[in-house]
XYZ file of C-alpha atoms in Angstrom:
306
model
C 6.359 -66.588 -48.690
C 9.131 -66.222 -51.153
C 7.109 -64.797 -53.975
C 5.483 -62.570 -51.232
C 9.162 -61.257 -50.169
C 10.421 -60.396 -53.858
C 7.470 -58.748 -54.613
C 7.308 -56.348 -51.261
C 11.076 -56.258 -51.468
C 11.478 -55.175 -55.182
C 8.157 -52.777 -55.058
C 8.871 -51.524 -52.123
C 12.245 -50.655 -52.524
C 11.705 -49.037 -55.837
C 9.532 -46.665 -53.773
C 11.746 -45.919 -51.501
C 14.087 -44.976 -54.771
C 11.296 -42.506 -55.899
C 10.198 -40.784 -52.913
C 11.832 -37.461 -51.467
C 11.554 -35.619 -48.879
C 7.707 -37.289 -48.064
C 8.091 -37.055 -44.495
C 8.352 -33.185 -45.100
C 5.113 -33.069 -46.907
C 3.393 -34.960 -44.674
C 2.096 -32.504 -41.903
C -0.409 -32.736 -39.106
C -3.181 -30.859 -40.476
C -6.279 -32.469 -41.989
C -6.383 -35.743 -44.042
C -6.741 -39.458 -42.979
C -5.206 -40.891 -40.167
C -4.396 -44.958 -40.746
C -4.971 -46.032 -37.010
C -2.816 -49.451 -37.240
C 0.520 -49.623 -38.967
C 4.248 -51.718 -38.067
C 7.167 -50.386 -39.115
C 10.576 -51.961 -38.828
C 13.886 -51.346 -40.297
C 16.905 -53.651 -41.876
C 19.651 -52.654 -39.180
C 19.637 -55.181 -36.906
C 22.941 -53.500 -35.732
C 21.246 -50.089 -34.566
C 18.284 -52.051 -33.940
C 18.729 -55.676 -32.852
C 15.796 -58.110 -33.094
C 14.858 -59.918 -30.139
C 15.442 -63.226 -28.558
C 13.592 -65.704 -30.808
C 13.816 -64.171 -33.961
C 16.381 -63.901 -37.188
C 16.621 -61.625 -40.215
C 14.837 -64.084 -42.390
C 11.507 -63.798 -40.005
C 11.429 -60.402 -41.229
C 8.799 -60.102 -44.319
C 9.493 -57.968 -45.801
C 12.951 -57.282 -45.354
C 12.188 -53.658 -44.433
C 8.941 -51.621 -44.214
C 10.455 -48.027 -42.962
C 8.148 -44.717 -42.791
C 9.668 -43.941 -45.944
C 8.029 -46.757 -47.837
C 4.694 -46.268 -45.790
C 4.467 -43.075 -47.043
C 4.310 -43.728 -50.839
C 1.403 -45.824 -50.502
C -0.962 -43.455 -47.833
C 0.351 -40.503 -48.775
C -1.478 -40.660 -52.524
C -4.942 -41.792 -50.379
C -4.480 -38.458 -48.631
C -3.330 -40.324 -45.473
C -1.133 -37.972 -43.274
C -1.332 -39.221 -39.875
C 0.219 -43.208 -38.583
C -0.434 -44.968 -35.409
C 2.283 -46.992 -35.248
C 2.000 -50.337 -33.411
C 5.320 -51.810 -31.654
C 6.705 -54.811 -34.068
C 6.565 -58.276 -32.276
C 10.353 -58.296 -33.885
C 11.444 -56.049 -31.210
C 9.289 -57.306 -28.380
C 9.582 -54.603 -25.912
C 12.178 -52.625 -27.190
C 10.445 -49.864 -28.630
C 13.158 -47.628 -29.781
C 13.336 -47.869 -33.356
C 9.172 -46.720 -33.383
C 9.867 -43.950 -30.744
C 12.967 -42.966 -33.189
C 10.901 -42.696 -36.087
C 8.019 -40.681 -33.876
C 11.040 -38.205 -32.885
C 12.099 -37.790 -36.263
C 8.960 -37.238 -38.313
C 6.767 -34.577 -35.411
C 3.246 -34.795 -35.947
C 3.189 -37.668 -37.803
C 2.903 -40.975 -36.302
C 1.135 -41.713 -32.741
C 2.639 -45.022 -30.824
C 1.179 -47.805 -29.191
C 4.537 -49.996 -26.992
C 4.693 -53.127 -25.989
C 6.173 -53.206 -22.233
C 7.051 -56.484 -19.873
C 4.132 -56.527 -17.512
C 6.356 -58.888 -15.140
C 9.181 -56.301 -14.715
C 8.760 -54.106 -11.689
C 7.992 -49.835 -11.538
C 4.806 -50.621 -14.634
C 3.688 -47.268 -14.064
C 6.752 -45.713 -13.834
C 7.865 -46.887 -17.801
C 3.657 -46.713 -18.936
C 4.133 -42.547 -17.754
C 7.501 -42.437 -19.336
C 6.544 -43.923 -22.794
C 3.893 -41.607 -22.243
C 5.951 -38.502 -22.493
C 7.695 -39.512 -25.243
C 4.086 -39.519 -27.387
C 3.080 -43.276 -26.771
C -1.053 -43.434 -26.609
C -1.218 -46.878 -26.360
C -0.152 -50.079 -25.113
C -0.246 -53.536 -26.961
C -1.661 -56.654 -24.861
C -2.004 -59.826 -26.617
C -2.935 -62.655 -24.059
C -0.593 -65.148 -23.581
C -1.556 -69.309 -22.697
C -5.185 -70.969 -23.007
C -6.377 -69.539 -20.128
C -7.219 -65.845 -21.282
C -9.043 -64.956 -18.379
C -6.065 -65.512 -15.737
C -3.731 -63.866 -18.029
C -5.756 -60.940 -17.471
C -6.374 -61.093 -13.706
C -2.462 -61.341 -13.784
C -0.765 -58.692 -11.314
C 1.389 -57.330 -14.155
C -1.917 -56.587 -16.523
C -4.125 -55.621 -13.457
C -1.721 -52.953 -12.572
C -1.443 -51.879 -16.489
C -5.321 -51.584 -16.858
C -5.174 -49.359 -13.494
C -2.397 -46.868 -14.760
C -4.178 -46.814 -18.009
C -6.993 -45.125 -16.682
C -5.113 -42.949 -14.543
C -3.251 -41.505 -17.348
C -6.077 -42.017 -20.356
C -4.028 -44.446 -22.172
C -5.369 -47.411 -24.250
C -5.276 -51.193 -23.821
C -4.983 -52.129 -27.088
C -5.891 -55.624 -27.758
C -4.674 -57.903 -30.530
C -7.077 -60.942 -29.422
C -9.191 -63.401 -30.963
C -12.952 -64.114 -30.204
C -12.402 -66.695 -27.933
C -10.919 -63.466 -25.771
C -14.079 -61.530 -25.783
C -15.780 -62.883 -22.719
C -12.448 -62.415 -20.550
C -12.194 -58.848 -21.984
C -15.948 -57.855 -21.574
C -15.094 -58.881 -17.442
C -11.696 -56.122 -17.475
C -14.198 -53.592 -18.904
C -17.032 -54.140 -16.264
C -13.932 -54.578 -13.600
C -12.201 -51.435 -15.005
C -15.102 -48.754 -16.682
C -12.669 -45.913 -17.020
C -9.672 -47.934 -19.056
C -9.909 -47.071 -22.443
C -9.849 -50.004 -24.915
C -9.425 -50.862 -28.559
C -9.644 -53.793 -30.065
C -7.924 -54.551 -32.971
C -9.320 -55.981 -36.271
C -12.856 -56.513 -34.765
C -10.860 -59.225 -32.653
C -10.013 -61.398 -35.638
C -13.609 -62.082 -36.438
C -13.549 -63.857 -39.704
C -10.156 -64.644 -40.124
C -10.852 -68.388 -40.311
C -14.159 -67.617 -42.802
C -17.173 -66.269 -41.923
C -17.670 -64.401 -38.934
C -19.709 -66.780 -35.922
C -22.677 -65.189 -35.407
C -22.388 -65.708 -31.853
C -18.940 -64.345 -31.527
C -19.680 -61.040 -33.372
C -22.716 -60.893 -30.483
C -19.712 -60.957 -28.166
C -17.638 -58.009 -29.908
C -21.105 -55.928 -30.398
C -21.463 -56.990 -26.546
C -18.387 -54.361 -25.405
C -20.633 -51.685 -27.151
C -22.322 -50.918 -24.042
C -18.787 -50.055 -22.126
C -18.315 -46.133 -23.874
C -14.652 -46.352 -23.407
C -14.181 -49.563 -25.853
C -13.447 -48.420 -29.853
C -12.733 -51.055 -32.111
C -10.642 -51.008 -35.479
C -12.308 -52.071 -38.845
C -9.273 -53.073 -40.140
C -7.014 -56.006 -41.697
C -9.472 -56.355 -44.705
C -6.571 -58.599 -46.272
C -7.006 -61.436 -43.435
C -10.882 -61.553 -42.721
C -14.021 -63.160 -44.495
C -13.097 -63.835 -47.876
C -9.716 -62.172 -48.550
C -10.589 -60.314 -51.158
C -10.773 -56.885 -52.813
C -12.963 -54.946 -52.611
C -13.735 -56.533 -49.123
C -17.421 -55.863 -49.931
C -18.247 -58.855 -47.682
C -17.509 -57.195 -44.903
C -19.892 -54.453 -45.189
C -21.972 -56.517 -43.332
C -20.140 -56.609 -39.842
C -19.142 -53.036 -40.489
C -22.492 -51.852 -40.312
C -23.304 -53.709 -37.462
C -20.320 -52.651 -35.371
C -21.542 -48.905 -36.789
C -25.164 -49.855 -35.389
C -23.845 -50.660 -32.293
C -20.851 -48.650 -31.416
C -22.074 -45.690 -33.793
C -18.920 -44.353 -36.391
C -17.352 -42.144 -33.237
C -16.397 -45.584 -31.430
C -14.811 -47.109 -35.141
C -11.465 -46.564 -37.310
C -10.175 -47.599 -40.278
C -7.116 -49.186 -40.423
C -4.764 -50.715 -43.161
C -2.924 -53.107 -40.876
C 0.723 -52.119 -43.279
C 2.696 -54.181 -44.836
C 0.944 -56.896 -44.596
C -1.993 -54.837 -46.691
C 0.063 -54.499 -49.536
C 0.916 -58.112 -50.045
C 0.561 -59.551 -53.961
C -3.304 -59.469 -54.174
C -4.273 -56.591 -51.973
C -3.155 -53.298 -51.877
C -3.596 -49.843 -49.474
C -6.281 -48.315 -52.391
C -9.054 -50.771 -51.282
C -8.095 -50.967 -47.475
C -8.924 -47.296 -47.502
C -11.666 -47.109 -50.601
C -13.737 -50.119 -48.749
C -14.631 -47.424 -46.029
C -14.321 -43.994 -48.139
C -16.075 -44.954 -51.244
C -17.740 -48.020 -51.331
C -20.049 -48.767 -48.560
C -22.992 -46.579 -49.468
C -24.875 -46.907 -45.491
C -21.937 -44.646 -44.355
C -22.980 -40.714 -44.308
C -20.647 -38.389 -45.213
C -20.326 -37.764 -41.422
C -19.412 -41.287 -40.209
C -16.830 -41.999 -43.320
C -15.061 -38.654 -41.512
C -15.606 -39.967 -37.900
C -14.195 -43.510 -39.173
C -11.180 -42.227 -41.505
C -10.359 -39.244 -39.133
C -11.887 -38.068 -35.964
C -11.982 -41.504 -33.815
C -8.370 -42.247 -33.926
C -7.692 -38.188 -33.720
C -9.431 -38.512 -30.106
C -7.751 -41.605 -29.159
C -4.383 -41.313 -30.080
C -3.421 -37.927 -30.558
C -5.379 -35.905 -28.521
């Protein structure tokens, strides 16, 4: 963890020495769009961390748009969704600061308290301020009643309403109590993030990757192929995972994927935001020309910032 921190902190920082003016250059029109990305910065003054956590949980130190952008802006990524940081729980001003001050740019997905009262009332107000999304990640053993909770029922309901997404950091276990929401709730649009951990503790179960392939048949569920870093075997140039990719594009077809990098935590010593991107652009030859473009561009263009 220390190595990890010196090298982020020193490499990151000298970027942040070299690049100017990047958030200028970095407009709306064309390019990749990098569909899962945290953000945080070092004030804890302006922007205090919440209950439970301390500067040194922070690795690395700081990850600000600023250092983003020198490593997607050279893969010809110009467009962030950026996904609230567990540091700041449900305050969600430092990402909706950062949307404000680079237009265009960056989509949002917020974490909110579904236990505090008026849910749609702050879900339609994080709305208007360009949020897309909102981050669930279940809490306890018991998946399924977290989900049948008042506080999420009521989310999944507005989200339909108002064509925002339940995005779901879960792990496979999760997949049978999510496939229920989506049969309970048809017109919620879902994502789930990094194919719902498949493979993060080695090779994907065959019967939980049934599971995820499962929520294929509700049309509002996408899923991100994404943190290459932490699935299969852990290693550039995440050709392993060609496998699962093509079945997820079998089954959900490229308009229902997105790529991903899943930054900072991709450009930890050993990986890097080159082969995140390459795995999907350049090296997985069963992608057409027309499903790398769906995949890198026009699936998280429809979902988060139409």
């Amino acid at each position: 963890m220390n190595n990890r921190r010196h090298f982020l902190t020193t490499t990151l920082g000298a970027a942040l020495g070299t690049q100017v003016s990047s958030c200028a250059a970095l407009t709306s029109a064309g390019g990749h769009i990098d569909a899962h990305v945290h953000v945080w910065t070092p004030d804890t003054e302006k922007y205090p961390l919440a209950a439970g956590y301390k500067k040194a949980d922070m690795a690395p130190p700081s990850f600000t748009p600023e250092q983003l952008f020198a490593h997607c802006k050279p893969e010809g990524v110009n467009r962030i969704v950026l996904i609230q940081m567990s540091y700041y729980k449900t305050d969600n001003r430092y990402m909706l600061d950062m949307m404000a001050a680079h237009p265009g740019t960056f989509s949002g997905v917020a974490i909110i308290d579904e236990k505090a009262p008026d849910i749609r009332g702050r879900m339609k107000a994080l709305k208007a301020q360009g949020v897309r999304g909102f981050r669930l990640v279940p809490q306890g053993a018991d998946a399924t009643a977290w989900f049948d909770s008042p506080g999420i029922t009521e989310m999944w309901k507005v989200a339909a309403d108002e064509n925002l997404n339940m995005c779901l950091l879960i792990n496979p276990e999760a997949l049978g109590p999510v496939a229920k929401m989506c049969e309970k709730n048809p017109q919620t649009p879902v994502v789930i993030d990094h194919f719902a951990r498949l493979g993060m503790k080695g090779p994907a179960d065959r019967a939980q990757l049934d599971r995820l392939l499962h929520l294929s048949k509700y049309p509002k569920v996408t899923v991100k192929t994404s943190a290459f870093y932490a699935l299969g075997k852990k290693q550039p140039p995440y050709l392993d995972l060609g496998p699962m990719i093509k079945e997820c594009r079998d089954h959900f077809g490229a308009d229902r994927l997105m790529w991903a990098s899943d930054c900072p935590f991709q450009v930890d010593p050993g990986h890097n935001y080159h082969d995140s991107i390459s795995l999907i652009r350049d090296r997985l030859d069963f992608l057409t020309a027309s499903e790398r473009a769906a995949m890198l561009h026009g699936t998280a263009e429809r979902v988060f910032f139409s």
